Amino acid sequence: MWTEEMDVYNITTVTQFILIGLSDLPEVRYPLFVAFLIIYQITLLGNGVILLAIVTERKLQTPMYYLLANLSLLDIFCPSATVPNMLKNLLTKDHSISFVGCALQLYFLVALAGTEVFLLAVMAYDRYVAICFPLNYSLIMTKVRCVQLLFGTWAAGFLNSFVHTMSTFSLSFCKSNSVNQYYCDIPPVMALSCSSTYVAEMLVLVLGGIFGVGAFLITLISYIYIVSTILKIRSAEGKRKAFSTCASHLLVVFLFYGTTIFTYIRPTSSQHSPGRDRLISMLYGVITPMLNPIIYSLRNTEVKGALRKVLHLRICLQKE
């Protein structure tokens, strides 16, 4: 929807955006609706069960599992910022989203994704302390410090997103209102601006470099020390036990950064339509939060034990 401003410049401004999504691939709309609905429900169920297990099982109420609980929360919130609207767009011909709705979607999406980057770095630091300084772990990673680190990750993620959202939506939009994505994100929204995007782009590069690269380096350096420490362990059983404590997190890190690189850094394929490229991005965006609880439940014996107790309790309650 467009409105004319009666000023000296007579600039046309955007009051709503159109999310292109898969409008150029109408033949796959209904199969994708079913697929994404199932994936979304599995994501909510899987991460919800992980949260329930951590809350109900006293053995899991430690800093490591508090961090995992926050990862599960993020894996519930992040797809919830995009998937419900995407499902609506797959079923209806109305692909519009209001200006404020687009801004809010971008804000929460960037905030939650940024928080997950910081959280993965904190989780890597937690595993570094556990493996490299096992005798001092309880002294270093106290519950108070864990809460402080968690508060810092959420605050940094949401403050970082606030800066990007304000800089992006303070631009003038008078070219088109068609967002070349199935959700509002910084690059496709910024591409619609008819004013200079230099400051907004610099903020993305500078803040992304400081926070994003900084968090990645903390994760990388932590695992360099972890691997170095594990290799110094003489017994094969000792190496296996040490590696098993961080294997799940390492898989999640590879999955997160792999999908992020694939979505944002990969070159656009000349062999496929833009719609197919967006479809691939959609699949990667919704599958990762679904796989995280599966990875932890399959590879972590304590989580598996807690999940068995939760399922057993639920079965007993249903029989009564």
PDB file of C-alpha atoms in Angstrom:
ATOM      1  CA  MET A   1       0.000   0.000   0.000  1.00  0.00           C
ATOM      2  CA  TRP A   2       1.390   3.390  -0.979  1.00  0.00           C
ATOM      3  CA  THR A   3       0.538   6.908   0.191  1.00  0.00           C
ATOM      4  CA  GLU A   4       1.551  10.274  -1.248  1.00  0.00           C
ATOM      5  CA  GLU A   5       3.132  12.770   1.153  1.00  0.00           C
ATOM      6  CA  MET A   6       2.216  16.363   0.292  1.00  0.00           C
ATOM      7  CA  ASP A   7       5.584  17.958   0.777  1.00  0.00           C
ATOM      8  CA  VAL A   8       7.985  19.815  -1.471  1.00  0.00           C
ATOM      9  CA  TYR A   9       9.637  16.590  -2.560  1.00  0.00           C
ATOM     10  CA  ASN A  10       6.380  14.668  -3.112  1.00  0.00           C
ATOM     11  CA  ILE A  11       8.154  11.444  -2.053  1.00  0.00           C
ATOM     12  CA  THR A  12       6.159   8.215  -2.173  1.00  0.00           C
ATOM     13  CA  THR A  13       6.557   6.253   1.082  1.00  0.00           C
ATOM     14  CA  VAL A  14       5.926   2.628   1.958  1.00  0.00           C
ATOM     15  CA  THR A  15       3.278   1.803   4.563  1.00  0.00           C
ATOM     16  CA  GLN A  16       3.495  -1.952   4.073  1.00  0.00           C
ATOM     17  CA  PHE A  17       5.759  -4.533   2.459  1.00  0.00           C
ATOM     18  CA  ILE A  18       5.060  -7.551   0.273  1.00  0.00           C
ATOM     19  CA  LEU A  19       6.988 -10.694   1.219  1.00  0.00           C
ATOM     20  CA  ILE A  20       7.750 -12.454  -2.073  1.00  0.00           C
ATOM     21  CA  GLY A  21       8.514 -15.794  -0.411  1.00  0.00           C
ATOM     22  CA  LEU A  22       7.642 -18.566  -2.870  1.00  0.00           C
ATOM     23  CA  SER A  23       5.105 -16.643  -4.944  1.00  0.00           C
ATOM     24  CA  ASP A  24       7.041 -17.639  -8.073  1.00  0.00           C
ATOM     25  CA  LEU A  25       6.820 -21.354  -7.122  1.00  0.00           C
ATOM     26  CA  PRO A  26       3.041 -21.778  -6.620  1.00  0.00           C
ATOM     27  CA  GLU A  27       3.107 -25.484  -7.427  1.00  0.00           C
ATOM     28  CA  VAL A  28       4.913 -26.335  -4.154  1.00  0.00           C
ATOM     29  CA  ARG A  29       2.874 -24.114  -1.800  1.00  0.00           C
ATOM     30  CA  TYR A  30       0.638 -26.784  -0.260  1.00  0.00           C
ATOM     31  CA  PRO A  31       3.270 -29.544   0.123  1.00  0.00           C
ATOM     32  CA  LEU A  32       5.569 -26.971   1.734  1.00  0.00           C
ATOM     33  CA  PHE A  33       2.811 -25.802   4.084  1.00  0.00           C
ATOM     34  CA  VAL A  34       2.411 -29.369   5.384  1.00  0.00           C
ATOM     35  CA  ALA A  35       6.191 -29.912   5.597  1.00  0.00           C
ATOM     36  CA  PHE A  36       6.912 -26.647   7.442  1.00  0.00           C
ATOM     37  CA  LEU A  37       3.938 -27.125   9.775  1.00  0.00           C
ATOM     38  CA  ILE A  38       5.244 -30.571  10.773  1.00  0.00           C
ATOM     39  CA  ILE A  39       8.813 -29.264  11.186  1.00  0.00           C
ATOM     40  CA  TYR A  40       7.587 -26.338  13.304  1.00  0.00           C
ATOM     41  CA  GLN A  41       5.537 -28.617  15.557  1.00  0.00           C
ATOM     42  CA  ILE A  42       8.487 -31.004  15.992  1.00  0.00           C
ATOM     43  CA  THR A  43      10.679 -27.986  16.844  1.00  0.00           C
ATOM     44  CA  LEU A  44       8.251 -26.755  19.509  1.00  0.00           C
ATOM     45  CA  LEU A  45       7.770 -30.249  20.938  1.00  0.00           C
ATOM     46  CA  GLY A  46      11.464 -31.201  20.939  1.00  0.00           C
ATOM     47  CA  ASN A  47      12.702 -28.000  22.538  1.00  0.00           C
ATOM     48  CA  GLY A  48       9.737 -27.936  24.932  1.00  0.00           C
ATOM     49  CA  VAL A  49      10.573 -31.456  26.149  1.00  0.00           C
ATOM     50  CA  ILE A  50      14.241 -30.455  26.657  1.00  0.00           C
ATOM     51  CA  LEU A  51      13.094 -27.470  28.772  1.00  0.00           C
ATOM     52  CA  LEU A  52      10.717 -29.678  30.774  1.00  0.00           C
ATOM     53  CA  ALA A  53      13.472 -32.239  31.418  1.00  0.00           C
ATOM     54  CA  ILE A  54      15.896 -29.563  32.687  1.00  0.00           C
ATOM     55  CA  VAL A  55      13.254 -27.954  34.934  1.00  0.00           C
ATOM     56  CA  THR A  56      12.038 -31.247  36.449  1.00  0.00           C
ATOM     57  CA  GLU A  57      15.325 -33.186  36.744  1.00  0.00           C
ATOM     58  CA  ARG A  58      17.472 -31.898  39.628  1.00  0.00           C
ATOM     59  CA  LYS A  59      20.598 -33.525  38.178  1.00  0.00           C
ATOM     60  CA  LEU A  60      20.341 -31.237  35.139  1.00  0.00           C
ATOM     61  CA  GLN A  61      20.095 -28.001  37.134  1.00  0.00           C
ATOM     62  CA  THR A  62      23.708 -27.009  36.511  1.00  0.00           C
ATOM     63  CA  PRO A  63      25.281 -24.147  34.493  1.00  0.00           C
ATOM     64  CA  MET A  64      25.788 -26.360  31.434  1.00  0.00           C
ATOM     65  CA  TYR A  65      22.100 -27.256  31.272  1.00  0.00           C
ATOM     66  CA  TYR A  66      20.939 -23.729  32.112  1.00  0.00           C
ATOM     67  CA  LEU A  67      22.772 -22.698  28.946  1.00  0.00           C
ATOM     68  CA  LEU A  68      21.124 -25.553  27.031  1.00  0.00           C
ATOM     69  CA  ALA A  69      17.708 -24.431  28.329  1.00  0.00           C
ATOM     70  CA  ASN A  70      18.349 -20.963  26.922  1.00  0.00           C
ATOM     71  CA  LEU A  71      19.362 -22.511  23.571  1.00  0.00           C
ATOM     72  CA  SER A  72      16.048 -24.388  23.543  1.00  0.00           C
ATOM     73  CA  LEU A  73      14.192 -21.150  24.284  1.00  0.00           C
ATOM     74  CA  LEU A  74      15.943 -19.468  21.356  1.00  0.00           C
ATOM     75  CA  ASP A  75      15.122 -22.427  19.118  1.00  0.00           C
ATOM     76  CA  ILE A  76      11.445 -21.934  20.015  1.00  0.00           C
ATOM     77  CA  PHE A  77      11.399 -18.141  19.692  1.00  0.00           C
ATOM     78  CA  CYS A  78      13.499 -17.779  16.522  1.00  0.00           C
ATOM     79  CA  PRO A  79      11.313 -19.834  14.130  1.00  0.00           C
ATOM     80  CA  SER A  80       8.218 -18.414  15.854  1.00  0.00           C
ATOM     81  CA  ALA A  81       9.256 -14.987  14.551  1.00  0.00           C
ATOM     82  CA  THR A  82       8.949 -16.122  10.921  1.00  0.00           C
ATOM     83  CA  VAL A  83       7.235 -19.504  10.492  1.00  0.00           C
ATOM     84  CA  PRO A  84       3.600 -18.617  11.477  1.00  0.00           C
ATOM     85  CA  ASN A  85       3.553 -15.691   9.027  1.00  0.00           C
ATOM     86  CA  MET A  86       5.247 -17.847   6.387  1.00  0.00           C
ATOM     87  CA  LEU A  87       2.575 -20.548   6.807  1.00  0.00           C
ATOM     88  CA  LYS A  88      -0.137 -17.908   6.375  1.00  0.00           C
ATOM     89  CA  ASN A  89       1.534 -16.658   3.198  1.00  0.00           C
ATOM     90  CA  LEU A  90       1.710 -20.191   1.787  1.00  0.00           C
ATOM     91  CA  LEU A  91      -2.051 -20.617   2.223  1.00  0.00           C
ATOM     92  CA  THR A  92      -3.282 -17.183   1.177  1.00  0.00           C
ATOM     93  CA  LYS A  93      -2.640 -14.723  -1.626  1.00  0.00           C
ATOM     94  CA  ASP A  94      -2.139 -11.881   0.841  1.00  0.00           C
ATOM     95  CA  HIS A  95       1.641 -11.683   1.366  1.00  0.00           C
ATOM     96  CA  SER A  96       1.611  -8.214   2.895  1.00  0.00           C
ATOM     97  CA  ILE A  97       3.105  -7.171   6.224  1.00  0.00           C
ATOM     98  CA  SER A  98       2.732  -3.717   7.749  1.00  0.00           C
ATOM     99  CA  PHE A  99       5.695  -1.371   8.087  1.00  0.00           C
ATOM    100  CA  VAL A 100       5.621  -1.737  11.883  1.00  0.00           C
ATOM    101  CA  GLY A 101       5.113  -5.508  11.603  1.00  0.00           C
ATOM    102  CA  CYS A 102       8.128  -5.800   9.320  1.00  0.00           C
ATOM    103  CA  ALA A 103      10.241  -3.704  11.713  1.00  0.00           C
ATOM    104  CA  LEU A 104       9.196  -5.845  14.694  1.00  0.00           C
ATOM    105  CA  GLN A 105       9.857  -9.078  12.812  1.00  0.00           C
ATOM    106  CA  LEU A 106      13.324  -7.907  11.796  1.00  0.00           C
ATOM    107  CA  TYR A 107      14.058  -6.692  15.329  1.00  0.00           C
ATOM    108  CA  PHE A 108      13.164  -9.967  17.038  1.00  0.00           C
ATOM    109  CA  LEU A 109      14.751 -12.135  14.353  1.00  0.00           C
ATOM    110  CA  VAL A 110      18.094 -10.286  14.459  1.00  0.00           C
ATOM    111  CA  ALA A 111      17.955 -10.094  18.271  1.00  0.00           C
ATOM    112  CA  LEU A 112      17.316 -13.825  18.697  1.00  0.00           C
ATOM    113  CA  ALA A 113      19.892 -14.843  16.067  1.00  0.00           C
ATOM    114  CA  GLY A 114      22.473 -12.525  17.648  1.00  0.00           C
ATOM    115  CA  THR A 115      21.709 -13.878  21.120  1.00  0.00           C
ATOM    116  CA  GLU A 116      22.269 -17.413  19.812  1.00  0.00           C
ATOM    117  CA  VAL A 117      25.694 -16.415  18.428  1.00  0.00           C
ATOM    118  CA  PHE A 118      26.692 -15.059  21.856  1.00  0.00           C
ATOM    119  CA  LEU A 119      25.161 -18.034  23.669  1.00  0.00           C
ATOM    120  CA  LEU A 120      27.127 -20.538  21.566  1.00  0.00           C
ATOM    121  CA  ALA A 121      30.305 -18.652  22.529  1.00  0.00           C
ATOM    122  CA  VAL A 122      29.367 -18.820  26.239  1.00  0.00           C
ATOM    123  CA  MET A 123      28.588 -22.552  25.888  1.00  0.00           C
ATOM    124  CA  ALA A 124      32.003 -23.084  24.253  1.00  0.00           C
ATOM    125  CA  TYR A 125      33.658 -21.214  27.162  1.00  0.00           C
ATOM    126  CA  ASP A 126      31.697 -23.406  29.615  1.00  0.00           C
ATOM    127  CA  ARG A 127      33.015 -26.590  27.926  1.00  0.00           C
ATOM    128  CA  TYR A 128      36.535 -25.088  27.862  1.00  0.00           C
ATOM    129  CA  VAL A 129      36.450 -24.574  31.646  1.00  0.00           C
ATOM    130  CA  ALA A 130      34.920 -28.038  32.237  1.00  0.00           C
ATOM    131  CA  ILE A 131      37.564 -29.882  30.198  1.00  0.00           C
ATOM    132  CA  CYS A 132      40.668 -27.741  30.730  1.00  0.00           C
ATOM    133  CA  PHE A 133      40.040 -26.885  34.406  1.00  0.00           C
ATOM    134  CA  PRO A 134      37.800 -29.696  35.716  1.00  0.00           C
ATOM    135  CA  LEU A 135      38.823 -29.272  39.382  1.00  0.00           C
ATOM    136  CA  ASN A 136      38.010 -25.556  39.362  1.00  0.00           C
ATOM    137  CA  TYR A 137      34.864 -25.767  37.216  1.00  0.00           C
ATOM    138  CA  SER A 138      32.412 -25.374  40.105  1.00  0.00           C
ATOM    139  CA  LEU A 139      34.390 -22.370  41.391  1.00  0.00           C
ATOM    140  CA  ILE A 140      34.574 -20.629  37.999  1.00  0.00           C
ATOM    141  CA  MET A 141      31.131 -21.449  36.538  1.00  0.00           C
ATOM    142  CA  THR A 142      28.970 -20.651  39.536  1.00  0.00           C
ATOM    143  CA  LYS A 143      25.216 -20.165  39.159  1.00  0.00           C
ATOM    144  CA  VAL A 144      25.682 -16.414  39.721  1.00  0.00           C
ATOM    145  CA  ARG A 145      28.280 -16.183  36.933  1.00  0.00           C
ATOM    146  CA  CYS A 146      26.070 -18.285  34.681  1.00  0.00           C
ATOM    147  CA  VAL A 147      23.162 -15.866  35.215  1.00  0.00           C
ATOM    148  CA  GLN A 148      25.476 -12.902  34.543  1.00  0.00           C
ATOM    149  CA  LEU A 149      26.703 -14.463  31.285  1.00  0.00           C
ATOM    150  CA  LEU A 150      23.153 -15.276  30.198  1.00  0.00           C
ATOM    151  CA  PHE A 151      21.948 -11.753  30.969  1.00  0.00           C
ATOM    152  CA  GLY A 152      24.877 -10.392  28.953  1.00  0.00           C
ATOM    153  CA  THR A 153      24.100 -12.581  25.920  1.00  0.00           C
ATOM    154  CA  TRP A 154      20.410 -11.610  25.802  1.00  0.00           C
ATOM    155  CA  ALA A 155      21.125  -7.917  26.469  1.00  0.00           C
ATOM    156  CA  ALA A 156      23.857  -7.789  23.796  1.00  0.00           C
ATOM    157  CA  GLY A 157      21.645  -9.551  21.245  1.00  0.00           C
ATOM    158  CA  PHE A 158      18.668  -7.241  21.758  1.00  0.00           C
ATOM    159  CA  LEU A 159      20.706  -4.017  21.987  1.00  0.00           C
ATOM    160  CA  ASN A 160      22.622  -4.938  18.828  1.00  0.00           C
ATOM    161  CA  SER A 161      19.338  -5.608  17.025  1.00  0.00           C
ATOM    162  CA  PHE A 162      17.865  -2.310  18.228  1.00  0.00           C
ATOM    163  CA  VAL A 163      20.729  -0.391  16.570  1.00  0.00           C
ATOM    164  CA  HIS A 164      20.310  -2.281  13.268  1.00  0.00           C
ATOM    165  CA  THR A 165      16.519  -1.979  13.254  1.00  0.00           C
ATOM    166  CA  MET A 166      16.609   1.772  13.894  1.00  0.00           C
ATOM    167  CA  SER A 167      19.274   2.357  11.222  1.00  0.00           C
ATOM    168  CA  THR A 168      17.439   0.184   8.653  1.00  0.00           C
ATOM    169  CA  PHE A 169      13.942   1.622   9.144  1.00  0.00           C
ATOM    170  CA  SER A 170      15.114   5.228   9.349  1.00  0.00           C
ATOM    171  CA  LEU A 171      15.907   4.931   5.626  1.00  0.00           C
ATOM    172  CA  SER A 172      13.537   6.269   2.979  1.00  0.00           C
ATOM    173  CA  PHE A 173      11.632   3.607   1.029  1.00  0.00           C
ATOM    174  CA  CYS A 174      10.257   4.830  -2.271  1.00  0.00           C
ATOM    175  CA  LYS A 175      11.418   2.306  -4.888  1.00  0.00           C
ATOM    176  CA  SER A 176       9.415  -0.847  -4.315  1.00  0.00           C
ATOM    177  CA  ASN A 177       7.800  -2.579  -1.373  1.00  0.00           C
ATOM    178  CA  SER A 178       8.525  -6.173  -2.483  1.00  0.00           C
ATOM    179  CA  VAL A 179      10.905  -7.869  -0.017  1.00  0.00           C
ATOM    180  CA  ASN A 180      12.903 -10.558  -1.823  1.00  0.00           C
ATOM    181  CA  GLN A 181      12.567 -13.031   1.046  1.00  0.00           C
ATOM    182  CA  TYR A 182       9.876 -14.831   3.064  1.00  0.00           C
ATOM    183  CA  TYR A 183      10.573 -12.641   6.113  1.00  0.00           C
ATOM    184  CA  CYS A 184      11.906  -9.151   6.838  1.00  0.00           C
ATOM    185  CA  ASP A 185      15.692  -9.209   7.060  1.00  0.00           C
ATOM    186  CA  ILE A 186      18.289  -6.445   6.885  1.00  0.00           C
ATOM    187  CA  PRO A 187      19.738  -7.049   3.351  1.00  0.00           C
ATOM    188  CA  PRO A 188      16.432  -7.383   1.412  1.00  0.00           C
ATOM    189  CA  VAL A 189      14.792  -4.485   3.282  1.00  0.00           C
ATOM    190  CA  MET A 190      17.841  -2.247   2.876  1.00  0.00           C
ATOM    191  CA  ALA A 191      17.839  -3.019  -0.858  1.00  0.00           C
ATOM    192  CA  LEU A 192      14.487  -1.210  -1.166  1.00  0.00           C
ATOM    193  CA  SER A 193      15.832   2.100   0.133  1.00  0.00           C
ATOM    194  CA  CYS A 194      16.044   5.121  -2.149  1.00  0.00           C
ATOM    195  CA  SER A 195      18.289   7.001   0.307  1.00  0.00           C
ATOM    196  CA  SER A 196      21.941   6.355   1.142  1.00  0.00           C
ATOM    197  CA  THR A 197      22.457   3.068   3.009  1.00  0.00           C
ATOM    198  CA  TYR A 198      26.133   3.778   3.766  1.00  0.00           C
ATOM    199  CA  VAL A 199      25.690   4.343   7.536  1.00  0.00           C
ATOM    200  CA  ALA A 200      23.384   1.328   7.951  1.00  0.00           C
ATOM    201  CA  GLU A 201      25.774  -0.897   5.967  1.00  0.00           C
ATOM    202  CA  MET A 202      28.758   0.334   8.004  1.00  0.00           C
ATOM    203  CA  LEU A 203      26.909  -0.456  11.219  1.00  0.00           C
ATOM    204  CA  VAL A 204      26.245  -3.994   9.969  1.00  0.00           C
ATOM    205  CA  LEU A 205      29.915  -4.445   9.038  1.00  0.00           C
ATOM    206  CA  VAL A 206      31.393  -2.832  12.165  1.00  0.00           C
ATOM    207  CA  LEU A 207      29.029  -4.332  14.752  1.00  0.00           C
ATOM    208  CA  GLY A 208      28.978  -7.642  12.890  1.00  0.00           C
ATOM    209  CA  GLY A 209      32.770  -7.623  12.885  1.00  0.00           C
ATOM    210  CA  ILE A 210      33.091  -6.759  16.563  1.00  0.00           C
ATOM    211  CA  PHE A 211      30.330  -8.941  18.006  1.00  0.00           C
ATOM    212  CA  GLY A 212      29.941 -11.673  15.399  1.00  0.00           C
ATOM    213  CA  VAL A 213      33.621 -12.286  14.705  1.00  0.00           C
ATOM    214  CA  GLY A 214      34.421 -11.815  18.402  1.00  0.00           C
ATOM    215  CA  ALA A 215      31.904 -14.488  19.428  1.00  0.00           C
ATOM    216  CA  PHE A 216      33.138 -16.812  16.679  1.00  0.00           C
ATOM    217  CA  LEU A 217      36.758 -16.375  17.821  1.00  0.00           C
ATOM    218  CA  ILE A 218      35.825 -17.146  21.437  1.00  0.00           C
ATOM    219  CA  THR A 219      34.136 -20.340  20.214  1.00  0.00           C
ATOM    220  CA  LEU A 220      37.049 -21.266  17.955  1.00  0.00           C
ATOM    221  CA  ILE A 221      39.789 -20.551  20.508  1.00  0.00           C
ATOM    222  CA  SER A 222      37.867 -22.433  23.218  1.00  0.00           C
ATOM    223  CA  TYR A 223      37.729 -25.520  21.015  1.00  0.00           C
ATOM    224  CA  ILE A 224      41.394 -25.239  20.053  1.00  0.00           C
ATOM    225  CA  TYR A 225      42.256 -25.457  23.762  1.00  0.00           C
ATOM    226  CA  ILE A 226      39.680 -28.212  24.294  1.00  0.00           C
ATOM    227  CA  VAL A 227      41.081 -30.369  21.471  1.00  0.00           C
ATOM    228  CA  SER A 228      44.645 -29.721  22.684  1.00  0.00           C
ATOM    229  CA  THR A 229      43.702 -30.824  26.214  1.00  0.00           C
ATOM    230  CA  ILE A 230      41.843 -33.937  24.998  1.00  0.00           C
ATOM    231  CA  LEU A 231      44.833 -35.015  22.877  1.00  0.00           C
ATOM    232  CA  LYS A 232      47.058 -34.874  25.985  1.00  0.00           C
ATOM    233  CA  ILE A 233      44.863 -37.408  27.774  1.00  0.00           C
ATOM    234  CA  ARG A 234      46.630 -40.776  27.627  1.00  0.00           C
ATOM    235  CA  SER A 235      43.794 -43.270  27.958  1.00  0.00           C
ATOM    236  CA  ALA A 236      41.354 -43.824  25.099  1.00  0.00           C
ATOM    237  CA  GLU A 237      38.483 -44.011  27.584  1.00  0.00           C
ATOM    238  CA  GLY A 238      39.483 -40.661  29.080  1.00  0.00           C
ATOM    239  CA  LYS A 239      39.583 -39.081  25.627  1.00  0.00           C
ATOM    240  CA  ARG A 240      36.174 -40.534  24.786  1.00  0.00           C
ATOM    241  CA  LYS A 241      34.590 -39.212  27.988  1.00  0.00           C
ATOM    242  CA  ALA A 242      36.144 -35.759  27.537  1.00  0.00           C
ATOM    243  CA  PHE A 243      35.021 -35.542  23.914  1.00  0.00           C
ATOM    244  CA  SER A 244      31.494 -36.739  24.736  1.00  0.00           C
ATOM    245  CA  THR A 245      30.989 -33.728  27.053  1.00  0.00           C
ATOM    246  CA  CYS A 246      31.388 -31.272  24.162  1.00  0.00           C
ATOM    247  CA  ALA A 247      30.438 -33.319  21.067  1.00  0.00           C
ATOM    248  CA  SER A 248      26.781 -32.216  21.087  1.00  0.00           C
ATOM    249  CA  HIS A 249      27.672 -28.535  21.365  1.00  0.00           C
ATOM    250  CA  LEU A 250      30.308 -28.869  18.643  1.00  0.00           C
ATOM    251  CA  LEU A 251      27.722 -30.363  16.265  1.00  0.00           C
ATOM    252  CA  VAL A 252      25.294 -27.526  17.058  1.00  0.00           C
ATOM    253  CA  VAL A 253      28.048 -24.945  16.392  1.00  0.00           C
ATOM    254  CA  PHE A 254      28.870 -26.497  12.998  1.00  0.00           C
ATOM    255  CA  LEU A 255      25.165 -26.643  12.131  1.00  0.00           C
ATOM    256  CA  PHE A 256      24.527 -23.017  13.127  1.00  0.00           C
ATOM    257  CA  TYR A 257      27.529 -21.459  11.407  1.00  0.00           C
ATOM    258  CA  GLY A 258      27.170 -23.752   8.394  1.00  0.00           C
ATOM    259  CA  THR A 259      23.563 -22.716   7.773  1.00  0.00           C
ATOM    260  CA  THR A 260      24.382 -19.038   8.418  1.00  0.00           C
ATOM    261  CA  ILE A 261      27.221 -19.097   5.886  1.00  0.00           C
ATOM    262  CA  PHE A 262      25.040 -20.974   3.391  1.00  0.00           C
ATOM    263  CA  THR A 263      22.169 -18.481   3.775  1.00  0.00           C
ATOM    264  CA  TYR A 264      24.089 -15.198   3.765  1.00  0.00           C
ATOM    265  CA  ILE A 265      27.518 -15.748   2.216  1.00  0.00           C
ATOM    266  CA  ARG A 266      26.991 -18.302  -0.546  1.00  0.00           C
ATOM    267  CA  PRO A 267      26.759 -16.913  -4.108  1.00  0.00           C
ATOM    268  CA  THR A 268      23.321 -16.970  -5.712  1.00  0.00           C
ATOM    269  CA  SER A 269      23.063 -19.916  -8.057  1.00  0.00           C
ATOM    270  CA  SER A 270      22.733 -19.025 -11.726  1.00  0.00           C
ATOM    271  CA  GLN A 271      21.275 -22.474 -12.444  1.00  0.00           C
ATOM    272  CA  HIS A 272      18.262 -22.040 -10.147  1.00  0.00           C
ATOM    273  CA  SER A 273      15.491 -19.485  -9.924  1.00  0.00           C
ATOM    274  CA  PRO A 274      15.483 -16.939  -7.052  1.00  0.00           C
ATOM    275  CA  GLY A 275      12.464 -18.802  -5.704  1.00  0.00           C
ATOM    276  CA  ARG A 276      14.462 -22.011  -5.367  1.00  0.00           C
ATOM    277  CA  ASP A 277      17.285 -20.133  -3.640  1.00  0.00           C
ATOM    278  CA  ARG A 278      14.750 -18.719  -1.165  1.00  0.00           C
ATOM    279  CA  LEU A 279      13.293 -22.203  -0.682  1.00  0.00           C
ATOM    280  CA  ILE A 280      16.733 -23.572   0.232  1.00  0.00           C
ATOM    281  CA  SER A 281      17.206 -20.698   2.705  1.00  0.00           C
ATOM    282  CA  MET A 282      13.788 -21.459   4.216  1.00  0.00           C
ATOM    283  CA  LEU A 283      14.638 -25.119   4.684  1.00  0.00           C
ATOM    284  CA  TYR A 284      17.967 -24.363   6.349  1.00  0.00           C
ATOM    285  CA  GLY A 285      16.338 -21.712   8.564  1.00  0.00           C
ATOM    286  CA  VAL A 286      13.662 -24.003  10.017  1.00  0.00           C
ATOM    287  CA  ILE A 287      15.537 -27.314  10.148  1.00  0.00           C
ATOM    288  CA  THR A 288      18.379 -26.173  12.436  1.00  0.00           C
ATOM    289  CA  PRO A 289      16.156 -25.393  15.471  1.00  0.00           C
ATOM    290  CA  MET A 290      14.463 -28.765  14.977  1.00  0.00           C
ATOM    291  CA  LEU A 291      17.755 -30.697  14.924  1.00  0.00           C
ATOM    292  CA  ASN A 292      19.339 -29.122  18.029  1.00  0.00           C
ATOM    293  CA  PRO A 293      17.178 -30.977  20.613  1.00  0.00           C
ATOM    294  CA  ILE A 294      17.587 -34.199  18.610  1.00  0.00           C
ATOM    295  CA  ILE A 295      21.390 -33.824  18.723  1.00  0.00           C
ATOM    296  CA  TYR A 296      21.420 -33.246  22.484  1.00  0.00           C
ATOM    297  CA  SER A 297      18.910 -35.990  23.255  1.00  0.00           C
ATOM    298  CA  LEU A 298      20.787 -38.576  21.167  1.00  0.00           C
ATOM    299  CA  ARG A 299      24.353 -37.776  22.268  1.00  0.00           C
ATOM    300  CA  ASN A 300      23.926 -36.735  25.904  1.00  0.00           C
ATOM    301  CA  THR A 301      23.276 -39.614  28.328  1.00  0.00           C
ATOM    302  CA  GLU A 302      22.046 -37.327  31.143  1.00  0.00           C
ATOM    303  CA  VAL A 303      19.516 -35.662  28.840  1.00  0.00           C
ATOM    304  CA  LYS A 304      18.397 -39.073  27.540  1.00  0.00           C
ATOM    305  CA  GLY A 305      17.895 -40.282  31.103  1.00  0.00           C
ATOM    306  CA  ALA A 306      15.880 -37.177  32.037  1.00  0.00           C
ATOM    307  CA  LEU A 307      13.746 -37.501  28.893  1.00  0.00           C
ATOM    308  CA  ARG A 308      12.967 -41.139  29.753  1.00  0.00           C
ATOM    309  CA  LYS A 309      11.784 -40.022  33.206  1.00  0.00           C
ATOM    310  CA  VAL A 310       9.604 -37.281  31.708  1.00  0.00           C
ATOM    311  CA  LEU A 311       8.042 -39.699  29.193  1.00  0.00           C
ATOM    312  CA  HIS A 312       7.564 -42.374  31.881  1.00  0.00           C
ATOM    313  CA  LEU A 313       5.866 -39.841  34.182  1.00  0.00           C
ATOM    314  CA  ARG A 314       3.575 -38.725  31.353  1.00  0.00           C
ATOM    315  CA  ILE A 315       2.606 -42.339  30.553  1.00  0.00           C
ATOM    316  CA  CYS A 316       1.869 -43.026  34.233  1.00  0.00           C
ATOM    317  CA  LEU A 317      -0.313 -39.901  34.503  1.00  0.00           C
ATOM    318  CA  GLN A 318      -2.283 -40.914  31.390  1.00  0.00           C
ATOM    319  CA  LYS A 319      -2.973 -44.394  32.839  1.00  0.00           C
ATOM    320  CA  GLU A 320      -4.359 -42.931  36.091  1.00  0.00           C
TER     321      GLU A 320
END
